[in-house]
Amino acid sequence: SMSLCEHALSLFRSAVGTGRPAPMLKRAVKLQGDGCPQLLVKGQAFPVKRDLYLVGFGKAVLGMAAAAEEILGDHLVRGIINVPLGIQESLQRAGMQEMLLKPHSKIQVIEGAKNNLPDSEALKGAVAIQELAEGLTADDLLLVLISGGGSALLPAPIPPILLEEKEKLTKTLASQGAAIQELNIVRKTLSLLKGGGLAQLAYPAQVVSLILSDVIGDPVDIIASGPTAASSHSVQDCLQILAKYNLLHSLPKSVETVLSSSPTKPTAPEDYFHVCNIIIGSNALALDEAKRQAEGLGYATLILSAAICGEVDRVATLYCQVIRLVCLGFAGLREGPLGDEVRGSLLQLVAELEIPGLNLAEFLQALRGLGPERPVCILAGGETTVQLQGTGKGGRNQELALRVGLGLHRAQAMEVSSPPGRCEIIFLSGGTDGQDGPTEAAGAFCNPKLVDEALQEGLDVEAFLSNNDSYTFFSQFQGGHHLLVTGLTGTNVMDIQAILIRA
C-alpha cells in the first residue's frame, strides 16, 4: 500500500493540477458553432458577432494565453499580454513548452515588472492594452486573462501623473505603515485601468474576464486591482487615506490635478452590464479536487477552510490541535476532558485568527460523524505570514511544517498514554506556484517523530526555527527527503495543507 507520505504528495499534485493554465482553461472555455459562433464560459454563452480580442496580465497568464489561443483558433484577431520579466526563458528552461505561445502567434508578449515592481516596460504593455481596448466596437468581444501579480503589470497612471510620482507616493504610504488595502485604494484611484478602468475603456464591447485567484475569498475587485470590476471606493476614500498619513499637503501637482477633477462617486454597477467576471481557478477549487482524490483513496475527507491566514506559529498550533482531536477520536476519547480542552483551545485560536468563513462548529460536527474505521484526511488552504526573527533561509510553508512537527512532538511528550503516539500522521504544506520563499522547494512535510529523529542526527529543531532557517533544516535532515520540490508550476492559487491520519 502507498505510504501516507505518497498519498499526501499525490493530493498536493492533484490540487496544483486544477490550477494549471491549460487544463483549467479547457475545462472552463469552449468555442461552439460555425454560423454565429459562441464562446461558452462555465455554461454562460457569449455570441462572437465580429472579432475576438485577448488581453492579459499576471504571473500565470502566459500559459493561460497559450491555451486560450488553441481554443479560439482563427476567431482570435489579436492579443497583447503583459507577463513577468524572464518568464518565457524560465519556462523554456524548465521544459514547459505547453505554457509558451506557438511561433506565429497572434498574441504579442510584453515582459516587464522586474521584481514585481511596475516599470517602463510594464507601462509600455499597459498602454498597448489600453489602446486596443479603446478601439473596440459593440460587435467585438474582449477576453481578459487575469492572474496574481497582474497589478504590477498594468501600471497606467492617469495623465499627467508620471509612473515615478505614483510609485513614490505608494512607497511613502507604505513606509508610514499604510495597510495593503489602503495602498490599493490609492493606486486604483490614480490609475486608468485598475478599479474597473479597463472595462470602461472597452465599452461598448462585450468583456469576459477569466480570473485565476491568488487572493483569500476571491474578491474580483481586489485580484490584480480589479481592472474589470466595479470599484467599491471613491475619490473621497483616497483623500481620507492621504489625510490620515498627512500627505495631502505634499502631493505632486499632477496628483492634485487628477484628484480634483475625478468624479466624486464610484461608477454604478449598471455601467458594467457589458462585463462578465468569472473565477476559473482558486484555492477552493483546488481543495475540491484534492478532496475528490482523497475520497478515491479511501479517506474520510473534510475541508477546514480555503482562507487560512495569520501568523505561522498560531496556524501551526491550530493544525496541531485539529490533529490531536482526530487522534482522540480514534482512541475513543474525543468526548472526555482532553477533548474538551482541545476544543476550547481551537475555539480560542479560530477567534484570534479571524479566518473568514471558517465555521468551527460545523467542522467539529463533521469530525464527530467520522467513524473510527477509515483513515482521515483534512485539507486547508490560504496564505500564512512569517514575522522574521532570524537570518536563515526558508519559506512560510517549510516553517509551518517544521512548527507542526515541533508541536506534535510536544503534545506527545505531555500526554503519557498519548493518542497521537498511536496514530500515523503526516502533515504537508506547499505553495501551489512551486516556490516557497527564496528556495527551490514548494514546501515540506513532517510527522510526530521528526524532532526525535532530528536530534539523533544532531539537529535541534528549535534552534533552526528561532533563526527562520527551515530550509537549511529540511535540506540536512534525512537527506532532504522531507522537502516538497515540484519545480515551477505556472500557476498560483496560494498554499495547500494536507493532514493524513490513520489509526
Coordinates of C-alpha atoms in Angstrom, one line a residue:
S1 CA 0.0 0.0 0.0
M2 CA 1.1 3.5 -0.6
S3 CA 2.5 5.4 2.4
L4 CA 0.7 8.4 3.9
C5 CA 3.5 10.4 2.5
E6 CA 3.0 9.3 -1.1
H7 CA -0.7 9.9 -0.7
A8 CA -0.1 13.5 0.7
L9 CA 2.2 14.2 -2.3
S10 CA -0.4 12.9 -4.8
L11 CA -3.1 15.0 -3.2
F12 CA -0.9 18.1 -3.4
R13 CA -0.1 17.4 -7.1
S14 CA -3.8 17.0 -8.0
A15 CA -4.7 20.2 -6.3
V16 CA -2.0 22.1 -8.2
G17 CA -3.1 20.4 -11.4
T18 CA -6.5 22.0 -11.3
G19 CA -4.9 25.4 -11.4
R20 CA -2.5 24.6 -14.3
P21 CA -3.4 27.0 -17.1
A22 CA -4.1 24.6 -19.9
P23 CA -6.4 22.1 -18.2
M24 CA -8.1 24.9 -16.3
L25 CA -8.9 26.9 -19.4
K26 CA -10.0 23.8 -21.4
R27 CA -12.4 22.9 -18.6
A28 CA -13.9 26.4 -18.4
V29 CA -13.9 27.6 -22.0
K30 CA -15.3 26.1 -25.2
L31 CA -15.9 27.7 -28.7
Q32 CA -19.1 26.4 -30.3
G33 CA -20.8 26.6 -33.7
D34 CA -19.7 27.9 -37.1
G35 CA -22.5 30.2 -38.4
C36 CA -22.6 32.5 -35.4
P37 CA -20.1 31.0 -33.1
Q38 CA -20.5 31.3 -29.3
L39 CA -17.9 31.4 -26.6
L40 CA -19.1 29.2 -23.7
V41 CA -17.5 30.0 -20.3
K42 CA -18.6 27.8 -17.5
G43 CA -22.0 27.3 -19.1
Q44 CA -22.6 31.0 -20.0
A45 CA -22.8 31.8 -23.7
F46 CA -21.3 34.9 -25.4
P47 CA -22.0 35.3 -29.1
V48 CA -18.9 36.1 -31.2
K49 CA -20.5 38.7 -33.6
R50 CA -17.4 40.0 -35.2
D51 CA -13.9 40.0 -33.8
L52 CA -12.4 38.3 -30.8
Y53 CA -9.5 40.1 -29.0
L54 CA -7.5 39.0 -26.0
V55 CA -5.5 40.9 -23.4
G56 CA -3.9 39.6 -20.2
F57 CA -1.6 40.4 -17.3
G58 CA -0.2 38.4 -14.4
K59 CA 2.3 35.6 -13.5
A60 CA 0.3 32.7 -14.9
V61 CA -1.1 34.5 -17.9
L62 CA 1.4 33.2 -20.5
G63 CA 0.2 29.6 -20.0
M64 CA -3.4 30.8 -20.0
A65 CA -2.9 32.7 -23.3
A66 CA -1.3 29.7 -25.0
A67 CA -4.3 27.5 -24.0
A68 CA -6.8 30.2 -25.0
E69 CA -5.3 30.7 -28.4
E70 CA -5.6 26.9 -29.0
I71 CA -9.3 27.0 -28.1
L72 CA -10.1 30.2 -30.0
G73 CA -8.3 29.3 -33.2
D74 CA -8.9 31.6 -36.2
H75 CA -11.5 33.6 -34.3
L76 CA -8.8 35.4 -32.4
V77 CA -7.8 38.5 -34.3
R78 CA -5.1 39.9 -32.0
G79 CA -3.9 39.7 -28.4
I80 CA -1.5 41.5 -26.0
I81 CA -0.3 40.1 -22.7
N82 CA 1.9 41.6 -20.0
V83 CA 3.9 39.0 -18.1
P84 CA 6.8 39.0 -15.7
L85 CA 10.3 39.7 -16.9
G86 CA 12.2 36.5 -17.9
I87 CA 9.2 34.2 -17.7
Q88 CA 9.5 32.8 -21.3
E89 CA 13.1 31.9 -20.7
S90 CA 12.3 30.2 -17.3
L91 CA 9.5 28.1 -18.8
Q92 CA 11.7 27.2 -21.8
R93 CA 14.5 26.1 -19.4
A94 CA 12.0 24.1 -17.3
G95 CA 10.9 22.3 -20.5
M96 CA 7.3 23.6 -20.1
Q97 CA 6.6 24.1 -23.9
E98 CA 2.8 23.9 -23.3
M99 CA 3.0 27.2 -21.4
L100 CA 4.6 29.0 -24.3
L101 CA 2.9 30.6 -27.4
K102 CA 3.4 28.9 -30.7
P103 CA 5.5 30.6 -33.4
H104 CA 3.4 33.0 -35.5
S105 CA 1.0 33.5 -32.6
K106 CA -1.4 36.4 -32.9
I107 CA -0.6 37.3 -29.3
Q108 CA 2.1 39.8 -28.6
V109 CA 4.0 39.2 -25.4
I110 CA 5.5 42.1 -23.4
E111 CA 7.7 41.2 -20.4
G112 CA 8.1 43.7 -17.5
A113 CA 7.7 44.5 -13.8
K114 CA 11.1 43.3 -12.7
N115 CA 11.0 42.1 -9.1
N116 CA 7.2 42.5 -9.2
L117 CA 7.5 46.3 -9.4
P118 CA 5.9 48.4 -12.1
D119 CA 8.5 49.7 -14.6
S120 CA 8.7 51.4 -18.0
E121 CA 8.3 48.0 -19.8
A122 CA 5.1 47.2 -17.9
L123 CA 3.9 50.7 -18.6
K124 CA 4.5 50.1 -22.4
G125 CA 2.4 46.9 -22.2
A126 CA -0.3 48.7 -20.3
V127 CA -0.5 51.5 -22.8
A128 CA -0.7 48.9 -25.7
I129 CA -3.6 47.1 -23.8
Q130 CA -5.3 50.5 -23.3
E131 CA -5.1 51.4 -27.0
L132 CA -6.5 48.0 -28.0
A133 CA -9.4 48.3 -25.6
E134 CA -10.3 51.9 -26.7
G135 CA -10.6 50.8 -30.3
L136 CA -13.2 48.1 -29.8
T137 CA -16.8 48.3 -31.1
A138 CA -20.2 46.9 -29.8
D139 CA -19.7 43.8 -32.1
D140 CA -16.3 42.9 -30.6
L141 CA -15.6 40.5 -27.8
L142 CA -12.7 41.1 -25.4
L143 CA -11.4 38.2 -23.5
V144 CA -9.3 39.3 -20.5
L145 CA -7.0 36.9 -18.7
I146 CA -6.1 37.9 -15.1
S147 CA -3.8 36.2 -12.5
G148 CA -1.9 37.2 -9.4
G149 CA 0.9 39.7 -10.0
G150 CA -1.3 41.5 -12.5
S151 CA -1.3 44.7 -10.6
A152 CA 2.4 45.5 -11.1
L153 CA 2.0 44.5 -14.8
L154 CA -0.8 47.0 -15.5
P155 CA 0.5 50.4 -14.4
A156 CA -1.1 53.3 -16.3
P157 CA -1.4 56.4 -14.1
I158 CA -4.0 58.9 -15.2
P159 CA -2.2 61.7 -17.1
P160 CA -0.5 64.0 -16.2
I161 CA 0.7 61.7 -13.3
L162 CA 4.0 60.0 -14.1
L163 CA 4.8 56.4 -13.1
E164 CA 7.6 57.6 -10.8
E165 CA 5.3 60.0 -9.0
K166 CA 2.7 57.3 -8.4
E167 CA 5.4 54.9 -7.2
K168 CA 6.9 57.4 -4.9
L169 CA 3.6 58.2 -3.3
T170 CA 2.8 54.5 -2.8
K171 CA 6.2 53.9 -1.2
T172 CA 5.8 56.9 1.1
L173 CA 2.4 55.5 2.2
A174 CA 3.9 52.0 2.8
S175 CA 6.8 53.4 4.8
Q176 CA 4.3 55.2 7.1
G177 CA 2.5 51.9 7.8
A178 CA -0.4 52.0 5.4
A179 CA -2.2 48.7 5.0
I180 CA -2.2 46.9 1.7
Q181 CA -5.9 47.6 1.3
E182 CA -5.2 51.4 1.7
L183 CA -2.3 51.3 -0.8
N184 CA -4.6 49.5 -3.3
I185 CA -7.4 52.2 -3.0
V186 CA -4.9 55.0 -3.7
R187 CA -3.3 53.0 -6.6
K188 CA -6.7 52.4 -8.1
T189 CA -7.9 56.0 -7.8
L190 CA -4.8 57.3 -9.7
S191 CA -4.9 54.5 -12.3
L192 CA -6.5 54.5 -15.8
L193 CA -7.0 50.7 -16.0
K194 CA -7.4 49.5 -12.4
G195 CA -10.6 49.6 -10.4
G196 CA -12.8 48.9 -13.5
G197 CA -10.9 51.3 -15.8
L198 CA -10.1 48.7 -18.4
A199 CA -13.7 47.5 -18.6
Q200 CA -14.9 51.1 -19.0
L201 CA -12.4 51.8 -21.9
A202 CA -13.5 48.6 -23.7
Y203 CA -17.2 49.7 -23.7
P204 CA -19.3 49.0 -25.8
A205 CA -17.6 45.7 -26.5
Q206 CA -18.6 42.6 -24.5
V207 CA -15.9 42.0 -21.9
V208 CA -15.3 38.5 -20.5
S209 CA -12.7 38.1 -17.8
L210 CA -11.2 34.7 -16.8
I211 CA -9.6 35.0 -13.4
L212 CA -7.1 32.8 -11.6
S213 CA -7.4 34.0 -8.0
D214 CA -4.5 34.2 -5.6
V215 CA -6.4 36.2 -3.0
I216 CA -8.3 34.8 0.0
G217 CA -12.0 34.8 -0.7
D218 CA -11.6 35.5 -4.5
P219 CA -12.8 39.2 -4.5
V220 CA -12.8 40.2 -8.1
D221 CA -12.3 43.9 -7.3
I222 CA -9.1 43.1 -5.4
I223 CA -7.3 40.5 -7.6
A224 CA -4.8 42.4 -9.8
S225 CA -6.6 45.6 -8.5
G226 CA -9.8 44.7 -10.3
P227 CA -9.4 46.2 -13.9
T228 CA -12.7 44.7 -15.0
A229 CA -14.7 45.0 -11.8
A230 CA -16.7 48.0 -10.4
S231 CA -14.6 49.6 -7.7
S232 CA -16.3 49.9 -4.3
H233 CA -14.2 53.0 -3.5
S234 CA -14.4 56.7 -4.4
V235 CA -12.0 59.6 -4.6
Q236 CA -13.3 60.5 -1.1
D237 CA -11.8 57.3 0.3
C238 CA -8.5 58.1 -1.4
L239 CA -8.4 61.6 0.1
Q240 CA -9.2 60.2 3.5
I241 CA -6.2 57.8 3.4
L242 CA -3.9 60.6 2.2
A243 CA -5.1 62.8 5.0
K244 CA -4.7 60.0 7.6
Y245 CA -1.0 59.8 6.8
N246 CA -0.6 63.6 6.5
L247 CA 0.2 63.6 2.8
L248 CA -2.4 65.9 1.4
H249 CA -0.1 69.0 1.6
S250 CA 2.9 67.4 -0.1
L251 CA 1.3 65.8 -3.1
P252 CA 2.8 66.3 -6.6
K253 CA 0.9 68.9 -8.7
S254 CA -0.2 66.2 -11.2
V255 CA -1.8 64.1 -8.4
E256 CA -3.7 67.2 -7.1
T257 CA -4.9 67.9 -10.6
V258 CA -6.3 64.3 -11.1
L259 CA -7.9 64.1 -7.6
S260 CA -9.6 67.5 -8.0
S261 CA -11.1 66.6 -11.4
S262 CA -12.1 63.0 -10.6
P263 CA -15.8 62.1 -10.4
T264 CA -16.7 62.0 -6.7
K265 CA -18.9 58.9 -6.8
P266 CA -17.8 55.5 -7.9
T267 CA -19.2 54.2 -11.2
A268 CA -22.5 52.5 -10.8
P269 CA -22.9 48.7 -11.2
E270 CA -25.2 49.3 -14.3
D271 CA -22.1 50.7 -16.0
Y272 CA -20.7 47.2 -16.0
F273 CA -23.6 45.3 -17.7
H274 CA -21.2 44.6 -20.7
V275 CA -18.8 42.8 -18.3
C276 CA -18.7 39.2 -17.0
N277 CA -16.1 38.3 -14.4
I278 CA -15.6 34.5 -14.0
I279 CA -13.2 32.8 -11.5
I280 CA -11.8 29.8 -13.3
G281 CA -9.2 28.8 -10.8
S282 CA -8.9 29.3 -7.0
N283 CA -7.7 27.7 -3.8
A284 CA -11.2 26.5 -3.1
L285 CA -11.4 24.7 -6.5
A286 CA -8.0 23.2 -5.9
L287 CA -9.1 21.8 -2.5
D288 CA -12.3 20.4 -4.0
E289 CA -10.2 18.4 -6.5
A290 CA -7.8 17.2 -3.7
K291 CA -10.9 16.1 -1.7
R292 CA -12.2 14.1 -4.6
Q293 CA -8.9 12.3 -4.9
A294 CA -8.6 11.7 -1.2
E295 CA -12.0 10.1 -1.1
G296 CA -11.0 7.9 -4.0
L297 CA -8.0 6.7 -1.9
G298 CA -10.4 5.7 0.9
Y299 CA -10.1 8.7 3.3
A300 CA -12.9 10.3 5.1
T301 CA -12.2 13.8 4.0
L302 CA -13.0 17.3 5.4
I303 CA -12.1 20.7 4.1
L304 CA -11.3 23.0 7.0
S305 CA -11.1 26.3 5.1
A306 CA -9.7 27.8 1.9
A307 CA -9.0 31.1 3.7
I308 CA -6.4 30.1 6.3
C309 CA -4.3 33.2 7.2
G310 CA -2.4 34.6 10.1
E311 CA 0.9 34.2 11.9
V312 CA 2.6 30.9 11.0
D313 CA 3.1 29.8 14.7
R314 CA -0.6 30.4 15.5
V315 CA -1.7 28.5 12.4
A316 CA 0.7 25.6 13.3
T317 CA -0.9 25.4 16.8
L318 CA -4.3 25.3 15.1
Y319 CA -3.3 22.3 13.0
C320 CA -1.7 20.5 15.9
Q321 CA -5.0 20.8 17.9
V322 CA -7.0 19.6 14.9
I323 CA -4.7 16.6 14.7
R324 CA -5.0 15.9 18.5
L325 CA -8.8 15.9 18.2
V326 CA -8.8 13.4 15.3
C327 CA -6.4 11.1 17.2
L328 CA -8.6 11.3 20.4
G329 CA -11.5 10.3 18.2
F330 CA -9.6 7.2 17.0
A331 CA -8.8 6.4 20.7
G332 CA -12.5 6.8 21.7
L333 CA -11.5 9.7 24.0
R334 CA -13.0 12.7 22.0
E335 CA -15.8 13.4 24.4
G336 CA -13.7 13.3 27.6
P337 CA -11.9 16.1 29.4
L338 CA -9.0 16.0 27.0
G339 CA -11.4 16.5 24.1
D340 CA -13.0 19.5 25.8
E341 CA -9.6 21.1 26.4
V342 CA -8.6 20.7 22.8
R343 CA -12.0 22.1 21.5
G344 CA -11.6 25.0 23.9
S345 CA -8.2 25.9 22.6
L346 CA -9.5 25.5 19.0
L347 CA -12.3 27.9 19.6
Q348 CA -9.9 30.5 21.1
L349 CA -7.4 30.1 18.1
V350 CA -10.1 30.5 15.5
A351 CA -11.5 33.6 17.2
E352 CA -8.0 35.0 17.4
L353 CA -7.0 34.2 13.7
E354 CA -10.3 35.6 12.4
I355 CA -10.3 33.2 9.4
P356 CA -13.1 34.4 7.1
G357 CA -15.8 31.9 6.5
L358 CA -14.5 29.2 8.9
N359 CA -17.4 27.6 10.7
L360 CA -15.7 25.7 13.5
A361 CA -18.9 24.3 15.0
E362 CA -19.8 22.8 11.6
F363 CA -16.3 21.4 11.2
L364 CA -16.4 19.8 14.7
Q365 CA -19.8 18.4 14.0
A366 CA -18.5 16.8 10.8
L367 CA -15.5 15.4 12.7
R368 CA -17.9 13.7 15.2
G369 CA -19.6 12.0 12.3
L370 CA -16.4 10.2 11.2
G371 CA -16.2 6.6 12.2
P372 CA -13.0 5.0 13.5
E373 CA -12.7 2.6 10.6
R374 CA -11.5 4.9 7.8
P375 CA -8.3 7.0 7.8
V376 CA -8.9 10.7 7.9
C377 CA -7.8 13.5 5.5
I378 CA -8.2 17.2 6.4
L379 CA -7.4 19.8 3.8
A380 CA -7.0 23.5 4.0
G381 CA -5.5 26.4 2.1
G382 CA -4.8 30.1 2.1
E383 CA -1.6 32.0 3.0
T384 CA 0.2 32.4 6.3
T385 CA 2.6 35.2 7.3
V386 CA 6.0 34.9 9.0
Q387 CA 7.5 37.5 11.3
L388 CA 11.2 37.3 10.5
Q389 CA 13.3 37.0 13.6
G390 CA 16.4 35.4 12.2
T391 CA 18.7 35.4 9.1
G392 CA 18.1 31.8 7.9
K393 CA 16.7 30.6 4.7
G394 CA 13.1 29.2 4.4
G395 CA 9.6 30.0 3.4
R396 CA 6.2 30.1 5.1
N397 CA 5.3 26.5 4.1
Q398 CA 8.5 24.9 5.3
E399 CA 8.4 26.9 8.5
L400 CA 4.7 25.8 9.1
A401 CA 5.6 22.1 8.6
L402 CA 8.6 22.4 11.0
R403 CA 6.4 24.1 13.6
V404 CA 3.7 21.5 13.3
G405 CA 6.4 18.8 13.7
L406 CA 7.6 20.5 16.9
G407 CA 4.0 21.0 18.2
L408 CA 3.2 17.3 17.7
H409 CA 6.4 16.3 19.5
R410 CA 5.4 18.5 22.5
A411 CA 1.9 17.1 22.5
Q412 CA 3.2 13.6 22.6
A413 CA 5.7 14.4 25.4
M414 CA 2.9 15.8 27.5
E415 CA 0.3 13.0 27.1
V416 CA 2.0 9.9 28.6
S417 CA -0.5 7.5 27.1
S418 CA -0.6 9.8 24.1
P419 CA -3.2 9.1 21.4
P420 CA -1.0 10.9 18.8
G421 CA 1.5 8.2 19.7
R422 CA -0.8 5.5 18.5
C423 CA -1.7 7.3 15.2
E424 CA 0.2 7.5 12.0
I425 CA 0.3 11.2 11.0
I426 CA 1.6 13.2 8.0
F427 CA 1.3 16.9 7.7
L428 CA 2.2 18.6 4.3
S429 CA 2.2 22.3 3.4
G430 CA 3.2 23.7 0.0
G431 CA 2.9 26.7 -2.3
T432 CA 1.0 25.9 -5.5
D433 CA 3.4 28.1 -7.6
G434 CA 6.2 25.6 -6.7
Q435 CA 8.2 28.3 -4.8
D436 CA 8.3 28.8 -1.1
G437 CA 10.3 31.9 -0.2
P438 CA 13.7 32.2 -1.8
T439 CA 14.2 28.4 -2.1
E440 CA 13.7 25.8 -4.8
A441 CA 11.3 23.9 -2.6
A442 CA 7.5 24.4 -2.7
G443 CA 7.2 23.4 1.0
A444 CA 7.8 20.4 3.3
F445 CA 6.1 17.6 5.3
C446 CA 6.6 16.3 8.8
N447 CA 5.4 13.7 11.2
P448 CA 5.4 13.5 15.1
K449 CA 8.8 11.6 15.1
L450 CA 10.6 14.4 13.2
V451 CA 12.0 16.1 16.3
D452 CA 13.4 13.0 17.9
E453 CA 14.9 11.7 14.6
A454 CA 16.5 15.1 14.0
L455 CA 18.1 15.0 17.5
Q456 CA 19.7 11.7 16.6
E457 CA 21.3 13.5 13.6
G458 CA 22.4 16.3 15.9
L459 CA 19.8 18.8 14.5
D460 CA 18.0 21.0 17.0
V461 CA 14.6 22.0 15.5
E462 CA 14.0 24.9 17.9
A463 CA 17.4 26.4 17.1
F464 CA 16.6 26.3 13.3
L465 CA 13.1 27.8 14.0
S466 CA 14.4 30.7 16.0
N467 CA 16.6 31.6 13.1
N468 CA 13.8 31.2 10.5
D469 CA 16.1 28.6 8.9
S470 CA 13.6 25.9 8.0
Y471 CA 15.0 25.3 4.5
T472 CA 18.5 24.5 5.9
F473 CA 17.0 22.2 8.4
F474 CA 15.0 20.2 5.9
S475 CA 18.0 20.1 3.5
Q476 CA 20.2 18.5 6.1
F477 CA 17.5 16.2 7.7
Q478 CA 17.4 12.7 6.3
G479 CA 19.0 13.7 3.0
G480 CA 16.3 16.3 2.2
H481 CA 13.5 13.7 1.8
H482 CA 11.0 15.9 3.7
L483 CA 11.3 18.8 1.3
L484 CA 8.5 19.2 -1.3
V485 CA 10.1 20.0 -4.6
T486 CA 7.8 20.4 -7.6
G487 CA 9.6 23.0 -9.8
L488 CA 7.7 25.9 -11.4
T489 CA 4.1 25.1 -11.9
G490 CA 3.0 28.0 -14.0
T491 CA 0.0 28.7 -11.7
N492 CA -0.7 30.2 -8.2
V493 CA -3.7 29.6 -6.1
M494 CA -1.9 30.3 -2.7
D495 CA -0.9 27.4 -0.4
I496 CA -2.4 24.0 0.3
Q497 CA -2.1 22.0 3.5
A498 CA -3.0 18.3 3.9
I499 CA -3.2 16.3 7.1
L500 CA -3.4 12.5 6.8
I501 CA -4.1 10.3 9.8
R502 CA -4.7 6.6 10.3
A503 CA -5.1 4.6 13.4

